[in-house]
Amino acid sequence: MKDIHRKCSHDYWDGIHVNYERAAILTDDWLESFADIIDSCSGPIADLGCGSGNDTLWLLSKGKEVIACDQSENAIRNIRKNFPEIREAKCFNMLDGLPFADASFELVIADLCLHYFRDDDTRRIIKEIGRILQPGGHLILRVNSVNDVNHGAGQGIELEHHVYELEDRTIKRFFDEEDVRRFFGDFEIVFLKEEIMTRYKLEKQLFRVCVRKKEGYRCAIANTGAI
Ligand SMILES: C[S@@+](CC[C@H](N)C(=O)[O-])C[C@H]1O[C@@H](n2cnc3c(N)ncnc32)[C@H](O)[C@@H]1O
């Protein structure tokens, strides 16, 4: 079952990311509210689930070094074409773990890409992010809200609490505040707010979140390259 979901997600996103020109990429200013954290980051920033590169574009415009990552080969091909100045663009599936050494990043961005997984996979991917973050490092993210009715909240077959299988066999999770606090419970929550994003045709309700890896954070998963 999980293999079908994985393949359908890959094929869906690879189809979406067929060909993008840099000029067509829309950004919104959500990262602006974390400008102090982003400004003070001196190393590369991982943009997980980068898609067409909305956040990559914003970060590059601020002079940041970016490592853009996605499961979609087409997305990564577009990133390499549209952002020749990028440090690296890596194609991998987060379900296989994050192919980076422990404590490689001061800052990780995960914009609208951590809400496609069942509970156990979500927990393992978040653990992986904890592993690749330096102590005191930040993860800045946005995830679907349970109130995101314009984008499928509550629709499809409920596989687990707040997790739905859609007709095309992809999976979507919708978070409430308790879910966010539970999944990121090993981190210090620096910022957590439910809000509306207007970058899409229809308003999107989501959680904007920033968490910090605690100094004493214990990583349960060794860097074996797979989870
Ligand atoms: C809604 S788009 C977000 C793109 C971009 N971050 C943004 O906010 O515009 C979700 C992205 O996450 C990627 N993604 C979903 N599941 C993934 C996985 N298991 N591993 C790696 N990337 C994944 C998709 O390929 C897609 O590009």
mmCIF file with all atom_site columns, N, CA and C in Angstrom, residues 78-113:
data_model
loop_
_atom_site.group_PDB
_atom_site.id
_atom_site.type_symbol
_atom_site.label_atom_id
_atom_site.label_alt_id
_atom_site.label_comp_id
_atom_site.label_asym_id
_atom_site.label_entity_id
_atom_site.label_seq_id
_atom_site.pdbx_PDB_ins_code
_atom_site.Cartn_x
_atom_site.Cartn_y
_atom_site.Cartn_z
_atom_site.occupancy
_atom_site.B_iso_or_equiv
_atom_site.pdbx_formal_charge
_atom_site.auth_seq_id
_atom_site.auth_comp_id
_atom_site.auth_asym_id
_atom_site.auth_atom_id
_atom_site.pdbx_PDB_model_num
ATOM 1   N N  . ASN A 1 78  ? 14.454 21.542 -13.388 1.00 0.00 ? 78  ASN A N  1
ATOM 2   C CA . ASN A 1 78  ? 14.078 22.967 -13.513 1.00 0.00 ? 78  ASN A CA 1
ATOM 3   C C  . ASN A 1 78  ? 14.913 23.848 -12.592 1.00 0.00 ? 78  ASN A C  1
ATOM 4   N N  . ILE A 1 79  ? 15.150 23.363 -11.378 1.00 0.00 ? 79  ILE A N  1
ATOM 5   C CA . ILE A 1 79  ? 15.941 24.155 -10.412 1.00 0.00 ? 79  ILE A CA 1
ATOM 6   C C  . ILE A 1 79  ? 17.336 24.384 -10.990 1.00 0.00 ? 79  ILE A C  1
ATOM 7   N N  . ARG A 1 80  ? 17.940 23.332 -11.540 1.00 0.00 ? 80  ARG A N  1
ATOM 8   C CA . ARG A 1 80  ? 19.312 23.476 -12.081 1.00 0.00 ? 80  ARG A CA 1
ATOM 9   C C  . ARG A 1 80  ? 19.313 24.447 -13.267 1.00 0.00 ? 80  ARG A C  1
ATOM 10  N N  . LYS A 1 81  ? 18.235 24.377 -14.081 1.00 0.00 ? 81  LYS A N  1
ATOM 11  C CA . LYS A 1 81  ? 18.146 25.265 -15.253 1.00 0.00 ? 81  LYS A CA 1
ATOM 12  C C  . LYS A 1 81  ? 17.899 26.719 -14.818 1.00 0.00 ? 81  LYS A C  1
ATOM 13  N N  . ASN A 1 82  ? 16.963 26.895 -13.865 1.00 0.00 ? 82  ASN A N  1
ATOM 14  C CA . ASN A 1 82  ? 16.528 28.253 -13.516 1.00 0.00 ? 82  ASN A CA 1
ATOM 15  C C  . ASN A 1 82  ? 17.449 28.960 -12.524 1.00 0.00 ? 82  ASN A C  1
ATOM 16  N N  . PHE A 1 83  ? 18.215 28.167 -11.774 1.00 0.00 ? 83  PHE A N  1
ATOM 17  C CA . PHE A 1 83  ? 19.062 28.771 -10.732 1.00 0.00 ? 83  PHE A CA 1
ATOM 18  C C  . PHE A 1 83  ? 20.502 28.283 -10.889 1.00 0.00 ? 83  PHE A C  1
ATOM 19  N N  . PRO A 1 84  ? 21.180 28.728 -11.948 1.00 0.00 ? 84  PRO A N  1
ATOM 20  C CA . PRO A 1 84  ? 22.559 28.250 -12.149 1.00 0.00 ? 84  PRO A CA 1
ATOM 21  C C  . PRO A 1 84  ? 23.473 28.625 -10.981 1.00 0.00 ? 84  PRO A C  1
ATOM 22  N N  . GLU A 1 85  ? 23.041 29.610 -10.196 1.00 0.00 ? 85  GLU A N  1
ATOM 23  C CA . GLU A 1 85  ? 23.873 30.060 -9.076  1.00 0.00 ? 85  GLU A CA 1
ATOM 24  C C  . GLU A 1 85  ? 23.705 29.189 -7.820  1.00 0.00 ? 85  GLU A C  1
ATOM 25  N N  . ILE A 1 86  ? 22.806 28.200 -7.888  1.00 0.00 ? 86  ILE A N  1
ATOM 26  C CA . ILE A 1 86  ? 22.524 27.424 -6.675  1.00 0.00 ? 86  ILE A CA 1
ATOM 27  C C  . ILE A 1 86  ? 23.709 26.533 -6.307  1.00 0.00 ? 86  ILE A C  1
ATOM 28  N N  . ARG A 1 87  ? 23.892 26.335 -5.004  1.00 0.00 ? 87  ARG A N  1
ATOM 29  C CA . ARG A 1 87  ? 25.016 25.509 -4.563  1.00 0.00 ? 87  ARG A CA 1
ATOM 30  C C  . ARG A 1 87  ? 24.823 24.058 -4.996  1.00 0.00 ? 87  ARG A C  1
ATOM 31  N N  . GLU A 1 88  ? 23.606 23.549 -4.806  1.00 0.00 ? 88  GLU A N  1
ATOM 32  C CA . GLU A 1 88  ? 23.357 22.142 -5.130  1.00 0.00 ? 88  GLU A CA 1
ATOM 33  C C  . GLU A 1 88  ? 21.856 21.909 -5.268  1.00 0.00 ? 88  GLU A C  1
ATOM 34  N N  . ALA A 1 89  ? 21.472 20.975 -6.133  1.00 0.00 ? 89  ALA A N  1
ATOM 35  C CA . ALA A 1 89  ? 20.069 20.550 -6.211  1.00 0.00 ? 89  ALA A CA 1
ATOM 36  C C  . ALA A 1 89  ? 20.085 19.027 -6.156  1.00 0.00 ? 89  ALA A C  1
ATOM 37  N N  . LYS A 1 90  ? 19.361 18.476 -5.192  1.00 0.00 ? 90  LYS A N  1
ATOM 38  C CA . LYS A 1 90  ? 19.457 17.039 -4.931  1.00 0.00 ? 90  LYS A CA 1
ATOM 39  C C  . LYS A 1 90  ? 18.094 16.388 -5.092  1.00 0.00 ? 90  LYS A C  1
ATOM 40  N N  . CYS A 1 91  ? 18.062 15.291 -5.817  1.00 0.00 ? 91  CYS A N  1
ATOM 41  C CA . CYS A 1 91  ? 16.812 14.558 -5.995  1.00 0.00 ? 91  CYS A CA 1
ATOM 42  C C  . CYS A 1 91  ? 16.802 13.331 -5.088  1.00 0.00 ? 91  CYS A C  1
ATOM 43  N N  . PHE A 1 92  ? 15.895 13.305 -4.128  1.00 0.00 ? 92  PHE A N  1
ATOM 44  C CA . PHE A 1 92  ? 15.738 12.112 -3.277  1.00 0.00 ? 92  PHE A CA 1
ATOM 45  C C  . PHE A 1 92  ? 14.365 12.133 -2.650  1.00 0.00 ? 92  PHE A C  1
ATOM 46  N N  . ASN A 1 93  ? 13.950 10.953 -2.200  1.00 0.00 ? 93  ASN A N  1
ATOM 47  C CA . ASN A 1 93  ? 12.660 10.829 -1.537  1.00 0.00 ? 93  ASN A CA 1
ATOM 48  C C  . ASN A 1 93  ? 12.888 10.859 -0.028  1.00 0.00 ? 93  ASN A C  1
ATOM 49  N N  . MET A 1 94  ? 12.225 11.770 0.656   1.00 0.00 ? 94  MET A N  1
ATOM 50  C CA . MET A 1 94  ? 12.423 11.898 2.108   1.00 0.00 ? 94  MET A CA 1
ATOM 51  C C  . MET A 1 94  ? 12.058 10.623 2.860   1.00 0.00 ? 94  MET A C  1
ATOM 52  N N  . LEU A 1 95  ? 11.238 9.769  2.229   1.00 0.00 ? 95  LEU A N  1
ATOM 53  C CA . LEU A 1 95  ? 10.886 8.501  2.876   1.00 0.00 ? 95  LEU A CA 1
ATOM 54  C C  . LEU A 1 95  ? 12.109 7.597  3.015   1.00 0.00 ? 95  LEU A C  1
ATOM 55  N N  . ASP A 1 96  ? 13.162 7.859  2.231   1.00 0.00 ? 96  ASP A N  1
ATOM 56  C CA . ASP A 1 96  ? 14.396 7.068  2.318   1.00 0.00 ? 96  ASP A CA 1
ATOM 57  C C  . ASP A 1 96  ? 15.413 7.706  3.258   1.00 0.00 ? 96  ASP A C  1
ATOM 58  N N  . GLY A 1 97  ? 15.033 8.739  3.948   1.00 0.00 ? 97  GLY A N  1
ATOM 59  C CA . GLY A 1 97  ? 15.969 9.452  4.810   1.00 0.00 ? 97  GLY A CA 1
ATOM 60  C C  . GLY A 1 97  ? 16.538 10.655 4.088   1.00 0.00 ? 97  GLY A C  1
ATOM 61  N N  . LEU A 1 98  ? 17.277 11.478 4.816   1.00 0.00 ? 98  LEU A N  1
ATOM 62  C CA . LEU A 1 98  ? 17.847 12.690 4.233   1.00 0.00 ? 98  LEU A CA 1
ATOM 63  C C  . LEU A 1 98  ? 19.348 12.455 4.042   1.00 0.00 ? 98  LEU A C  1
ATOM 64  N N  . PRO A 1 99  ? 19.840 12.542 2.808   1.00 0.00 ? 99  PRO A N  1
ATOM 65  C CA . PRO A 1 99  ? 21.226 12.143 2.521   1.00 0.00 ? 99  PRO A CA 1
ATOM 66  C C  . PRO A 1 99  ? 22.253 13.213 2.903   1.00 0.00 ? 99  PRO A C  1
ATOM 67  N N  . PHE A 1 100 ? 22.231 13.576 4.174   1.00 0.00 ? 100 PHE A N  1
ATOM 68  C CA . PHE A 1 100 ? 23.162 14.574 4.690   1.00 0.00 ? 100 PHE A CA 1
ATOM 69  C C  . PHE A 1 100 ? 23.720 14.056 6.014   1.00 0.00 ? 100 PHE A C  1
ATOM 70  N N  . ALA A 1 101 ? 24.930 14.500 6.317   1.00 0.00 ? 101 ALA A N  1
ATOM 71  C CA . ALA A 1 101 ? 25.556 14.082 7.573   1.00 0.00 ? 101 ALA A CA 1
ATOM 72  C C  . ALA A 1 101 ? 24.842 14.728 8.770   1.00 0.00 ? 101 ALA A C  1
ATOM 73  N N  . ASP A 1 102 ? 25.040 14.144 9.935   1.00 0.00 ? 102 ASP A N  1
ATOM 74  C CA . ASP A 1 102 ? 24.488 14.711 11.167  1.00 0.00 ? 102 ASP A CA 1
ATOM 75  C C  . ASP A 1 102 ? 24.933 16.171 11.294  1.00 0.00 ? 102 ASP A C  1
ATOM 76  N N  . ALA A 1 103 ? 24.051 17.002 11.805  1.00 0.00 ? 103 ALA A N  1
ATOM 77  C CA . ALA A 1 103 ? 24.368 18.402 12.143  1.00 0.00 ? 103 ALA A CA 1
ATOM 78  C C  . ALA A 1 103 ? 24.977 19.186 10.977  1.00 0.00 ? 103 ALA A C  1
ATOM 79  N N  . SER A 1 104 ? 24.489 18.941 9.763   1.00 0.00 ? 104 SER A N  1
ATOM 80  C CA . SER A 1 104 ? 25.047 19.667 8.601   1.00 0.00 ? 104 SER A CA 1
ATOM 81  C C  . SER A 1 104 ? 24.460 21.058 8.412   1.00 0.00 ? 104 SER A C  1
ATOM 82  N N  . PHE A 1 105 ? 23.291 21.322 9.005   1.00 0.00 ? 105 PHE A N  1
ATOM 83  C CA . PHE A 1 105 ? 22.599 22.585 8.679   1.00 0.00 ? 105 PHE A CA 1
ATOM 84  C C  . PHE A 1 105 ? 22.256 23.396 9.930   1.00 0.00 ? 105 PHE A C  1
ATOM 85  N N  . GLU A 1 106 ? 22.411 24.712 9.790   1.00 0.00 ? 106 GLU A N  1
ATOM 86  C CA . GLU A 1 106 ? 21.896 25.640 10.812  1.00 0.00 ? 106 GLU A CA 1
ATOM 87  C C  . GLU A 1 106 ? 20.415 25.865 10.593  1.00 0.00 ? 106 GLU A C  1
ATOM 88  N N  . LEU A 1 107 ? 19.989 25.711 9.323   1.00 0.00 ? 107 LEU A N  1
ATOM 89  C CA . LEU A 1 107 ? 18.610 26.068 8.986   1.00 0.00 ? 107 LEU A CA 1
ATOM 90  C C  . LEU A 1 107 ? 18.071 25.155 7.887   1.00 0.00 ? 107 LEU A C  1
ATOM 91  N N  . VAL A 1 108 ? 16.872 24.650 8.130   1.00 0.00 ? 108 VAL A N  1
ATOM 92  C CA . VAL A 1 108 ? 16.170 23.833 7.134   1.00 0.00 ? 108 VAL A CA 1
ATOM 93  C C  . VAL A 1 108 ? 14.801 24.472 6.891   1.00 0.00 ? 108 VAL A C  1
ATOM 94  N N  . ILE A 1 109 ? 14.413 24.564 5.618   1.00 0.00 ? 109 ILE A N  1
ATOM 95  C CA . ILE A 1 109 ? 13.077 25.045 5.260   1.00 0.00 ? 109 ILE A CA 1
ATOM 96  C C  . ILE A 1 109 ? 12.292 23.850 4.719   1.00 0.00 ? 109 ILE A C  1
ATOM 97  N N  . ALA A 1 110 ? 11.055 23.715 5.160   1.00 0.00 ? 110 ALA A N  1
ATOM 98  C CA . ALA A 1 110 ? 10.191 22.632 4.637   1.00 0.00 ? 110 ALA A CA 1
ATOM 99  C C  . ALA A 1 110 ? 8.812  23.243 4.403   1.00 0.00 ? 110 ALA A C  1
ATOM 100 N N  . ASP A 1 111 ? 8.652  23.829 3.234   1.00 0.00 ? 111 ASP A N  1
ATOM 101 C CA . ASP A 1 111 ? 7.429  24.582 2.950   1.00 0.00 ? 111 ASP A CA 1
ATOM 102 C C  . ASP A 1 111 ? 6.425  23.688 2.217   1.00 0.00 ? 111 ASP A C  1
ATOM 103 N N  . LEU A 1 112 ? 5.334  23.381 2.901   1.00 0.00 ? 112 LEU A N  1
ATOM 104 C CA . LEU A 1 112 ? 4.220  22.625 2.303   1.00 0.00 ? 112 LEU A CA 1
ATOM 105 C C  . LEU A 1 112 ? 4.641  21.264 1.766   1.00 0.00 ? 112 LEU A C  1
ATOM 106 N N  . CYS A 1 113 ? 5.587  20.629 2.452   1.00 0.00 ? 113 CYS A N  1
ATOM 107 C CA . CYS A 1 113 ? 6.035  19.309 1.969   1.00 0.00 ? 113 CYS A CA 1
ATOM 108 C C  . CYS A 1 113 ? 6.055  18.247 3.073   1.00 0.00 ? 113 CYS A C  1
#
